[in-house]
Coordinates of C-alpha atoms (C1' of nucleotides) in Angstrom, one line a residue:
Chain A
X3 CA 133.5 29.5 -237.8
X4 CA 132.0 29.3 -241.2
X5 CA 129.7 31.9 -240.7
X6 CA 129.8 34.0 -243.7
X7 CA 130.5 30.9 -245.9
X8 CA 127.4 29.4 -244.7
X9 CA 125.6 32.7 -245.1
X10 CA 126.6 33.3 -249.0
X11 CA 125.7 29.9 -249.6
X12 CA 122.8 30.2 -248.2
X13 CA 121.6 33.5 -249.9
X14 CA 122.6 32.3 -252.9
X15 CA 120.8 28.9 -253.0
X16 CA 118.0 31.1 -251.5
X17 CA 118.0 33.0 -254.7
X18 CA 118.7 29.8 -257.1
X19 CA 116.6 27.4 -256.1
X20 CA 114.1 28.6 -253.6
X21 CA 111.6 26.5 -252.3
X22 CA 112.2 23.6 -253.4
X23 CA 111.5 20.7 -250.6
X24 CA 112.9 17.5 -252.9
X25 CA 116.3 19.2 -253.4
X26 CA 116.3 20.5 -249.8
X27 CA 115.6 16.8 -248.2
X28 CA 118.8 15.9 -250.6
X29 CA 120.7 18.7 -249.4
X30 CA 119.8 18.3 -245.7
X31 CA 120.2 14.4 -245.9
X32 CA 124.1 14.9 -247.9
X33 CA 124.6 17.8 -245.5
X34 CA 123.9 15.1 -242.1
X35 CA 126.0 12.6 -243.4
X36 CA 129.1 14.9 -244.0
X37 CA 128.6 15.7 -240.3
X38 CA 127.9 12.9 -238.6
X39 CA 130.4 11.1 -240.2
X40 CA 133.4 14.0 -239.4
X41 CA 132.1 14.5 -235.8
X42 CA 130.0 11.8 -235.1
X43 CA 126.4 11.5 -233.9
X44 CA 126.8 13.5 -230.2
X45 CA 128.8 16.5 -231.4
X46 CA 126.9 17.2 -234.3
X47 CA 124.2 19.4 -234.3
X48 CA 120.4 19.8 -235.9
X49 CA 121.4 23.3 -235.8
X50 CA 124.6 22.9 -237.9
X51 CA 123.3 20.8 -240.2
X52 CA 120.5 23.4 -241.3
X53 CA 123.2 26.3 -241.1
X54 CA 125.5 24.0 -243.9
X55 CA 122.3 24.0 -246.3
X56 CA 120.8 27.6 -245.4
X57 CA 117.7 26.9 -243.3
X58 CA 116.4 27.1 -240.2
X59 CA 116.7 24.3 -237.6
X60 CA 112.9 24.0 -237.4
X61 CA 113.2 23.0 -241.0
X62 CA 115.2 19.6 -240.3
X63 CA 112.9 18.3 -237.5
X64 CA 109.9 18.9 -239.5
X65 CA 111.2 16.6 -242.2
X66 CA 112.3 13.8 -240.0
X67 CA 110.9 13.9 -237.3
X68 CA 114.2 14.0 -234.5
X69 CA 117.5 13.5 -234.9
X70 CA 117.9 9.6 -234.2
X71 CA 115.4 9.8 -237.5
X72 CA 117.9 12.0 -239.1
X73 CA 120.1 10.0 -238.6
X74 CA 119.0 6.8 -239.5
X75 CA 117.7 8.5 -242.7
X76 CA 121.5 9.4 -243.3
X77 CA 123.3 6.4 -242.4
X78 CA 121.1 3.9 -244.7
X79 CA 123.9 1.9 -246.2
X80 CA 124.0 -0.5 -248.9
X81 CA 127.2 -2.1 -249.2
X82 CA 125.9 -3.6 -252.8
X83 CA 128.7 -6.3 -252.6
X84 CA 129.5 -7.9 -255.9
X85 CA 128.5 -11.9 -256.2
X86 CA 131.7 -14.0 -255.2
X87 CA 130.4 -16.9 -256.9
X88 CA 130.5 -15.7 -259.9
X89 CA 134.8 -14.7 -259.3
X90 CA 137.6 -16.4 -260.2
X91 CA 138.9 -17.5 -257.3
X92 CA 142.6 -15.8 -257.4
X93 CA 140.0 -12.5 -256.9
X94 CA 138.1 -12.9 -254.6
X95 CA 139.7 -10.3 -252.3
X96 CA 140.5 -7.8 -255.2
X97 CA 137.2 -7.9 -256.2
X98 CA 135.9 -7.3 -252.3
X99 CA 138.5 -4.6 -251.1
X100 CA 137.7 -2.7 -254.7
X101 CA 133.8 -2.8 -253.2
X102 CA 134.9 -1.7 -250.1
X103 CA 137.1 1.4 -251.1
X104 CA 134.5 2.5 -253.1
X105 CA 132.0 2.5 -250.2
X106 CA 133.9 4.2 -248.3
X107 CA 135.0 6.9 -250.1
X108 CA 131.6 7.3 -252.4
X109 CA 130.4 9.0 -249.6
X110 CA 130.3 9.9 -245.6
X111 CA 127.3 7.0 -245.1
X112 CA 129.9 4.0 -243.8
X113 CA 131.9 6.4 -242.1
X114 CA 129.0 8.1 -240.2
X115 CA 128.1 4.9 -239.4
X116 CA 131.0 3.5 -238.0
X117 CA 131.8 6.5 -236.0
X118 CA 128.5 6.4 -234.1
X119 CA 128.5 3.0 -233.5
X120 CA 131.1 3.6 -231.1
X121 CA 129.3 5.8 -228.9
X122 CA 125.9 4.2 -229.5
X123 CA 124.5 1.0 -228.8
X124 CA 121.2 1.2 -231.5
X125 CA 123.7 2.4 -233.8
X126 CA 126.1 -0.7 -233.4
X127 CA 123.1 -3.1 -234.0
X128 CA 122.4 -1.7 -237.4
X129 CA 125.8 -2.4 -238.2
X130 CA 126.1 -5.9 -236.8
X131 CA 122.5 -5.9 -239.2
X132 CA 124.4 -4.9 -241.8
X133 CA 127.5 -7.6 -241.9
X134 CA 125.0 -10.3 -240.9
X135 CA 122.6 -9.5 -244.0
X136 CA 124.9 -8.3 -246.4
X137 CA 128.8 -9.3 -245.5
X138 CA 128.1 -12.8 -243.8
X139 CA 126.2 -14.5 -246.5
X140 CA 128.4 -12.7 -249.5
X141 CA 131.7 -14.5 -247.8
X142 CA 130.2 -18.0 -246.3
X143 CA 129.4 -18.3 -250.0
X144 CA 133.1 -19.0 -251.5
X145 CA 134.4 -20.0 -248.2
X146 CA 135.5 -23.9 -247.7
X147 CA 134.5 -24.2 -244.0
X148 CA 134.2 -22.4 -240.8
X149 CA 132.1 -19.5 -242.4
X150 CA 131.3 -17.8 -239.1
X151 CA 134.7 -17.5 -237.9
X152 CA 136.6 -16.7 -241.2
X153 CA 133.7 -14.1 -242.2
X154 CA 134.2 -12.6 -238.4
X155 CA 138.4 -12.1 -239.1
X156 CA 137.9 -10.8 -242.5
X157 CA 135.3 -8.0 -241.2
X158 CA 137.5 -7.5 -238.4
X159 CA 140.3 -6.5 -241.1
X160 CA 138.1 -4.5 -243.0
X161 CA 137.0 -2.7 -240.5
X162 CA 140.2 -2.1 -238.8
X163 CA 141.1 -1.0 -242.1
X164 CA 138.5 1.7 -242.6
X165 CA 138.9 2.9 -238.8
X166 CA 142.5 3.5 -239.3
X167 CA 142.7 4.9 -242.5
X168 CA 139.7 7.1 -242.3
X169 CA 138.4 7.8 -239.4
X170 CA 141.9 7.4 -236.9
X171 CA 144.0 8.9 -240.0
X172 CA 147.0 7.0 -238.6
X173 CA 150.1 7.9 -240.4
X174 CA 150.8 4.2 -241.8
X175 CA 147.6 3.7 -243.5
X176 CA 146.9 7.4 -244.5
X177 CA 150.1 7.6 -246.8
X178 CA 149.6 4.4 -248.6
X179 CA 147.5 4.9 -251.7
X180 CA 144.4 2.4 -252.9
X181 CA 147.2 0.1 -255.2
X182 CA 149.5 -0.1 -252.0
X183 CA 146.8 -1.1 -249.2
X184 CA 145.3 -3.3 -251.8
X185 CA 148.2 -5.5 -252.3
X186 CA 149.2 -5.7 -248.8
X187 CA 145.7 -6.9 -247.8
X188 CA 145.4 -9.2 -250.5
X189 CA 147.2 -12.4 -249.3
X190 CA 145.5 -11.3 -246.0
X191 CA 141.7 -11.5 -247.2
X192 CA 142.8 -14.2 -249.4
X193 CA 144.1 -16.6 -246.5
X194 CA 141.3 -16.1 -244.0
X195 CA 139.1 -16.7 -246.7
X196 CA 140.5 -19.9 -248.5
X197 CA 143.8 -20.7 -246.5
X198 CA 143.4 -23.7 -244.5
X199 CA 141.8 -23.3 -240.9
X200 CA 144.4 -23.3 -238.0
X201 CA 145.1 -25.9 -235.7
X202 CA 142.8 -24.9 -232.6
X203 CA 139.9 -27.2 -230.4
X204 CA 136.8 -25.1 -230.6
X205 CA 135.9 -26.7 -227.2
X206 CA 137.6 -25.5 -223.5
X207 CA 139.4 -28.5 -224.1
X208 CA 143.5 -27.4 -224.2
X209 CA 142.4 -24.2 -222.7
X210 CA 143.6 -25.3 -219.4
X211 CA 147.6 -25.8 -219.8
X212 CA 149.7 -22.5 -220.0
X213 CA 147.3 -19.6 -218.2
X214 CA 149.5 -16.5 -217.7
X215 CA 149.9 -15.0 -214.7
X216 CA 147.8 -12.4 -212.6
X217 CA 149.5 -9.9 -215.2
X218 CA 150.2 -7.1 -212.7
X219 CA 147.7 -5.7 -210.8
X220 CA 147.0 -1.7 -213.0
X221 CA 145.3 -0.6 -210.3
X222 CA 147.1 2.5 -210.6
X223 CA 147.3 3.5 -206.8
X224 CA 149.8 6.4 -207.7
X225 CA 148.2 9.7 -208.3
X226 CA 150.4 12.5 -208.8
X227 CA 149.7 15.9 -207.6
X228 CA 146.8 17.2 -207.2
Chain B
X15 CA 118.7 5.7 -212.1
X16 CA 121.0 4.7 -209.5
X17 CA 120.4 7.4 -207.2
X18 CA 119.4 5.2 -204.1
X19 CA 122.2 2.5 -204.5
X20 CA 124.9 5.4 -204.9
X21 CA 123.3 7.3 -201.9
X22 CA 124.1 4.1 -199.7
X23 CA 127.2 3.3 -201.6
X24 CA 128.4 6.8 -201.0
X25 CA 126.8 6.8 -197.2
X26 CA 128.5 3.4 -196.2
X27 CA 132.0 4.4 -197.7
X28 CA 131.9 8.0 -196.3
X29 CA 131.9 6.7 -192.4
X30 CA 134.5 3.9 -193.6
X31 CA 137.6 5.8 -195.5
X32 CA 136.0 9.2 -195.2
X33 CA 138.6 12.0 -196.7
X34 CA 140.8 10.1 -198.4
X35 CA 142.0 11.9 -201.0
X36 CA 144.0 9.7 -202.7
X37 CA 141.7 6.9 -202.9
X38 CA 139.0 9.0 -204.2
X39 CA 141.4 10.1 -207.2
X40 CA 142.1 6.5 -207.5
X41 CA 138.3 6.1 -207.4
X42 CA 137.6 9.0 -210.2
X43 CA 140.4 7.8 -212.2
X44 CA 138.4 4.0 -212.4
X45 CA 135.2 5.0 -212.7
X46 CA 136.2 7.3 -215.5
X47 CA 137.6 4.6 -217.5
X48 CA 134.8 2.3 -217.2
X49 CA 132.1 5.1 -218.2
X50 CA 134.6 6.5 -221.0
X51 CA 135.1 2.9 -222.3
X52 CA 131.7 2.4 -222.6
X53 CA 129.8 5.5 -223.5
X54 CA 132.6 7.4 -225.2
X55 CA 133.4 10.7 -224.6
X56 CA 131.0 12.6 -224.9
X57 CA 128.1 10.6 -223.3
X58 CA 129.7 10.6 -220.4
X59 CA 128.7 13.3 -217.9
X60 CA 131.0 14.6 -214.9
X61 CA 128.0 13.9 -212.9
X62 CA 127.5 10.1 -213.9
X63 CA 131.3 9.9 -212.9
X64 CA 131.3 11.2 -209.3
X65 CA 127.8 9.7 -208.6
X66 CA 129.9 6.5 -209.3
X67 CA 132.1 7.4 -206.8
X68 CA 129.7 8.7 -204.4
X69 CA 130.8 12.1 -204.6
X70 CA 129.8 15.9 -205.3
X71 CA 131.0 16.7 -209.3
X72 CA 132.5 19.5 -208.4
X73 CA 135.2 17.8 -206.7
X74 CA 136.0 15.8 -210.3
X75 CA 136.8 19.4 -211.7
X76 CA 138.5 20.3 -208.1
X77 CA 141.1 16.9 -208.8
X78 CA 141.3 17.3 -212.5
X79 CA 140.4 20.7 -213.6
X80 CA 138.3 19.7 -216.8
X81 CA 136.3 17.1 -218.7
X82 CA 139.1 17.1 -221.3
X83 CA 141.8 16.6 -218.3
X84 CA 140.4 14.1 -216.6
X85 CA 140.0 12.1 -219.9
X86 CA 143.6 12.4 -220.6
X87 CA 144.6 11.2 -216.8
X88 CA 142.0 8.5 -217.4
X89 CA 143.2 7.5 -220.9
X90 CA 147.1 7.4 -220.3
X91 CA 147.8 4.7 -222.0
X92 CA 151.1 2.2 -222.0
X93 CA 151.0 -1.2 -224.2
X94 CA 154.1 -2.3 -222.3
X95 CA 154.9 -4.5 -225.9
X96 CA 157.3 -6.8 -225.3
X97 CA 160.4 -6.7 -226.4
X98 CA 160.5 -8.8 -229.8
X99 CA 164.0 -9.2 -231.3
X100 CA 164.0 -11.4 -228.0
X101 CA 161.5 -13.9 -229.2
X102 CA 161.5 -16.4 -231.3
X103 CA 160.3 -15.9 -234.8
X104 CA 157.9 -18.6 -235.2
X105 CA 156.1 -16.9 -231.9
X106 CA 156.3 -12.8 -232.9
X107 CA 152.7 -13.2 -233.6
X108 CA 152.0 -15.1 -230.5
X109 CA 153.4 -12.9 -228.4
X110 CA 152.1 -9.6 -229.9
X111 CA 148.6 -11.3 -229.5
X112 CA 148.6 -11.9 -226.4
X113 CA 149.9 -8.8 -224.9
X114 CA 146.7 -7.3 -227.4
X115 CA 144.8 -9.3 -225.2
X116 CA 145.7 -8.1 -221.9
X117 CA 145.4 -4.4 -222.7
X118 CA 142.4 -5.3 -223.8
X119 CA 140.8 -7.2 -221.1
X120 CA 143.0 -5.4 -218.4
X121 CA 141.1 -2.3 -218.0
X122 CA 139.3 0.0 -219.9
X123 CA 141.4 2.5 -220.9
X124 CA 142.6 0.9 -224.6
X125 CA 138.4 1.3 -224.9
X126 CA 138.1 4.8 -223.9
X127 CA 140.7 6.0 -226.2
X128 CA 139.8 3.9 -228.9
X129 CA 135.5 4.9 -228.7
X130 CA 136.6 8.6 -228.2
X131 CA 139.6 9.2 -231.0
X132 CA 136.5 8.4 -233.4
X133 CA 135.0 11.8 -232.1
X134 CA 138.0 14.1 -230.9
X135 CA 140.9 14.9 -233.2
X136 CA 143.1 15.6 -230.2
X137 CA 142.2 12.3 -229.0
X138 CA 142.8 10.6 -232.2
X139 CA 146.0 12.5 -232.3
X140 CA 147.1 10.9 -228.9
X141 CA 146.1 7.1 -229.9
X142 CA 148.5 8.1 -233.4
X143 CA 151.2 9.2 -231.1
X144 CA 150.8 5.7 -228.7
X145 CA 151.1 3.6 -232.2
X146 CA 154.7 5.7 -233.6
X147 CA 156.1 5.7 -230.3
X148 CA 154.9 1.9 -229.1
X149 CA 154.0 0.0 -231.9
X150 CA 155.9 1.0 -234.6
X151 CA 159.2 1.1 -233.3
X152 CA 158.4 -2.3 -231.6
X153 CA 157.3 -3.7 -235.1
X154 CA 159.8 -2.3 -237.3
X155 CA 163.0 -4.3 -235.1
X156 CA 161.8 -7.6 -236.3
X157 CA 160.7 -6.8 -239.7
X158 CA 162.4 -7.4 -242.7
X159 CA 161.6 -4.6 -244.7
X160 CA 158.9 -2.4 -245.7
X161 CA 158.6 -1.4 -242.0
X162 CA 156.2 1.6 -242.0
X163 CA 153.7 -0.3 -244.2
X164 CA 153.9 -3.6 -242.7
X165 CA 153.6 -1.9 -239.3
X166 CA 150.7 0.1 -240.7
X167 CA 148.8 -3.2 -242.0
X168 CA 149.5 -5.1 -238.2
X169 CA 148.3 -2.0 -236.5
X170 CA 145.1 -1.8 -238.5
X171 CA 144.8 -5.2 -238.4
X172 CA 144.6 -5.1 -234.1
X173 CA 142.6 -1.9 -234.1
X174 CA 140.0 -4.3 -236.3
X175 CA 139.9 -6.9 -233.8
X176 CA 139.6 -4.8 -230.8
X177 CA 137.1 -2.7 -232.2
X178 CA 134.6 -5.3 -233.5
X179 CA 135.0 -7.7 -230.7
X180 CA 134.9 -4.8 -227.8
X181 CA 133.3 -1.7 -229.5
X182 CA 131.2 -3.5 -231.8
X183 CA 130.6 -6.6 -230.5
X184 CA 129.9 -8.4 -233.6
X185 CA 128.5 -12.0 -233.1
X186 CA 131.6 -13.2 -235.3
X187 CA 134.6 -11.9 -233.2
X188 CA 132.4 -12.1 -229.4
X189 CA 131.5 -15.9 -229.8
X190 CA 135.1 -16.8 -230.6
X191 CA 137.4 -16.8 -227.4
X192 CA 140.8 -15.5 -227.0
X193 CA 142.5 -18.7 -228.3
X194 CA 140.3 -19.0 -231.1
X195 CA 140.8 -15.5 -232.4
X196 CA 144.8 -16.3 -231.9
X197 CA 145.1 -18.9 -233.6
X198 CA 143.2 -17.6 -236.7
X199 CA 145.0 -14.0 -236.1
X200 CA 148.9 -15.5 -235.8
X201 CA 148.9 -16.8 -239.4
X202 CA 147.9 -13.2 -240.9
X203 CA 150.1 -11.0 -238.2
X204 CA 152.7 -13.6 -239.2
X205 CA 152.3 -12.8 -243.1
X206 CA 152.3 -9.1 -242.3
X207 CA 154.9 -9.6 -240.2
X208 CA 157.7 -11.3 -242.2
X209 CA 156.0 -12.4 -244.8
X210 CA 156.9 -11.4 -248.9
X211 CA 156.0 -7.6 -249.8
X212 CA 153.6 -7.7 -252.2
X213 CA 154.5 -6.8 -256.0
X214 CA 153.5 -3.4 -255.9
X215 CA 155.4 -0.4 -257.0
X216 CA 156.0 2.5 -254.1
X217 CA 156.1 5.3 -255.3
X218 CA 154.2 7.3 -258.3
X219 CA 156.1 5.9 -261.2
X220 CA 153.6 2.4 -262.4
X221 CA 151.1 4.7 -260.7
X222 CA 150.7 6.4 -264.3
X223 CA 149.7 3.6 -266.6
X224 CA 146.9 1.4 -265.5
X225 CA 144.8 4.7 -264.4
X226 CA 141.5 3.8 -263.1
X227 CA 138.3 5.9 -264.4
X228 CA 138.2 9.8 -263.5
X229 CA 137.7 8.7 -259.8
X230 CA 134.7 11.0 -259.3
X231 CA 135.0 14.2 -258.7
X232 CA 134.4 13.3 -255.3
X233 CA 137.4 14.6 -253.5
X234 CA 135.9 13.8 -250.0
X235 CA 138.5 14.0 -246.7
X236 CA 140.8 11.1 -246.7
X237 CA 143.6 12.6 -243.8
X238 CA 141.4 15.8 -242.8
X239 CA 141.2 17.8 -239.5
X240 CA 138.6 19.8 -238.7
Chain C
dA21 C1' 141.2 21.7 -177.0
dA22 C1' 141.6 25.3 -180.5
dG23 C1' 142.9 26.5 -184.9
dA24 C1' 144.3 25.5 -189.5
dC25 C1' 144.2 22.9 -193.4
dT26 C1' 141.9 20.4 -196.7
dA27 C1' 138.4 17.0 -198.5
dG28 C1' 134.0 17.5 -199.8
dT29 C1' 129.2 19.9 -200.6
dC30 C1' 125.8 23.2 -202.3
dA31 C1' 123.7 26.3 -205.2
dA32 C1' 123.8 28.4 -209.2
dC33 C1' 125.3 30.3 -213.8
dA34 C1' 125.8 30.4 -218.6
dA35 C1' 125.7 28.0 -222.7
dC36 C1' 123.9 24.8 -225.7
dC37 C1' 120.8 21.5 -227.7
dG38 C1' 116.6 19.1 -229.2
dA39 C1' 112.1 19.9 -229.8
dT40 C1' 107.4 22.5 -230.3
dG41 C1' 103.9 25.4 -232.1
dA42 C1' 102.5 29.6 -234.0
dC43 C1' 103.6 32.5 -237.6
dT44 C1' 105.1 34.3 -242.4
dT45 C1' 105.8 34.1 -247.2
dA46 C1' 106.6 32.2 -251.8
dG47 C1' 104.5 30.3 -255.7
dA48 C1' 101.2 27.6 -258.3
dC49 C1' 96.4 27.7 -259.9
dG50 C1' 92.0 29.3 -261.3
Chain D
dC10 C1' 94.5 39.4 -259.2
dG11 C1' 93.2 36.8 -255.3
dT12 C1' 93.7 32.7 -252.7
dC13 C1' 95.2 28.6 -250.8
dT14 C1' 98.8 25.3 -249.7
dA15 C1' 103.1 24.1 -248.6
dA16 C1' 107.9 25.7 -247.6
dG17 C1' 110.3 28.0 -244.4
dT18 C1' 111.0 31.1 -240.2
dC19 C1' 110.8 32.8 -235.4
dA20 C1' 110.6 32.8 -230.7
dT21 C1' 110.8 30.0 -227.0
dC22 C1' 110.7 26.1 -223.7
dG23 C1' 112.6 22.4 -220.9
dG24 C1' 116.4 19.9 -219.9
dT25 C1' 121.2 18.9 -219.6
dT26 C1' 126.1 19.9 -219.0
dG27 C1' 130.6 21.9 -217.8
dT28 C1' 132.2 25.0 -214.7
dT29 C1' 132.6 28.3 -210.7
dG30 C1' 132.8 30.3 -206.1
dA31 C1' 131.3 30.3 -201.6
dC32 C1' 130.4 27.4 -197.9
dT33 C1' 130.7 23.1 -194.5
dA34 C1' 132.9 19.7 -191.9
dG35 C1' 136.5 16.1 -190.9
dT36 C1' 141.2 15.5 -189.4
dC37 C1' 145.8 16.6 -187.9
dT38 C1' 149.1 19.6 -185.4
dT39 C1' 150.5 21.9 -181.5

DNA sequence: AAGACTAGTCAACAACCGATGACTTAGACG
DNA sequence: CGTCTAAGTCATCGGTTGTTGACTAGTCTT
């Protein structure tokens, strides 16, 4: 693969800045998050990690202890949302989607954390952590009622957002630049945040009228050739 | 882990449809999904898979011929959307919704294709292909202009809600229920629907004047394949 | 009932990965 | 210059995984 790339970088560093453990932790740490947020946690490796900065695996594990520590080193993410109450209210969701585009494309920490999330069940927790101390409260703040439910659609947007743009690449959102995606998602952030609340019973209540039907059984019985 | 209870599983179903090929396919084929959905790609193991099953792993490679294979018999994957220059236009977003809902809930092949394209380009490349050959096409007959971003923004918009209510299970999106999330969903698939394009210019030409600041070196990998 | 076909099993290989502990060497200090 | 500490390396282990080929045993046909 990268082999000789790897190599020269690695000699040369080696020759630069030898020895040095503080730039080395940075290295190793910026180094993890570019994998793990390309390939996720599973296919990358301790061993490819170390090869990016020019040292040996051994090296990684002695300075945090496993990988899951590696990890969790990498993938510290402060969202450092911007105080809503102090907005105008016409920009609110400028100011929030600005926040958001730059954290994701500061650096690999939201995506490596969204990416293994999917896959891992400790990882998903510190992002549900992570809305519920620093998204929920920013949005109940400026939000007239139902702060649970309108905070849940607008993460839900926003991370639909990120997946497809950046980690799904789908044609649609790829080709549309910051301005574009911002003012398309405007009036969207803006309505689930201060539109009024649908017309729905929280309760069972009206949940019994129109059930669909058994909605074809997929059982997929049909194999084809074996 | 399950060793015992798969021993009898396997022991009580071998004397009762013994060598039947095509049921154990259909068998593989399920259990597949279910692990896939729920561990991703590459946490799942060949071996979990047939001990599900009850059977040796080497006859998963004997039906399917790989891992990667039997993922993409497992993960074939058709929305079925329903035709929408055929509904009403107050219910587009009602419709779309609901038929979200059944993939969804149906099975859990929408889950194993969604955990695994964050981790496998290929895979990501076939959930892009399901979107421009399902979604788009079905989204751009009922929309009145703008078609590949407002189909872009929708199709973010569902990947969002399917991937924090079922992959991330955020307390926001899991406590509501399916008519709960509708109804606060049909008002913003609506607006991206049919409602007004934003004010935005397309293309590079307003792009020049209000330039943001130097944008930090940064480059980063917005549409990147490794 | 005998053979043939095929569903299913068994054992093992080769590669890879995370982790461990002993070893080597660079560089600061006296 | 010698030494000591920390930075970094090396060899290796144990475990897992995808994959393979040879083998066993039901089931159907004639």
């Amino acid at each position: 693969m990268s082999s000789q790339q790897t190599m020269t970088y690695a000699w040369v560093v080696a020759r630069t800045r030898s020895r040095n453990a503080c730039k080395t932790r940075a290295d190793l740490l910026s180094a993890a998050r570019r994998r793990f947020g390309t390939e996720g946690y599973d296919r990358t490796t301790i061993r490819a990690i170390a090869a990016d900065v020019g040292v040996d695996a051994a090296l990684v594990l002695r300075y945090f202890g496993s990988k899951q520590e590696l990890f969790a080193a990498a993938a510290d993410l402060n969202l450092d949302l911007p105080d809503l109450t102090a907005v105008a209210p016409g920009r609110l969701a400028g100011a929030l989607l600005a926040r958001f585009f730059a954290v994701w494309e500061d650096d690999e920490t939201f995506l490596a954390l969204l990416r293994a999330s999917m896959t891992s069940e400790s990882v998903a927790e510190t992002l549900r952590q992570v809305f519920a101390a620093q998204v929920e409260p920013t949005l109940s703040a400026v939000v007239p009622d139902h702060p649970r439910e309108r905070a849940g659609l607008v993460g839900a947007f926003i991370i639909g957002l990120a997946t497809t743009r950046y980690a799904l690449a789908a044609p649609g959102l790829a080709a549309m630049d910051r301005d574009q995606i911002t003012a398309w998602a405007t009036p969207v952030v803006d309505q689930l945040l201060t539109g009024p609340a649908p017309p729905v019973p929280d309760s069972a209540a009206v949940r019994q009228l129109p059930r669909r039907r058994p909605e074809r059984q997929r059982a997929s019985l049909l194999p084809s050739v074996p």
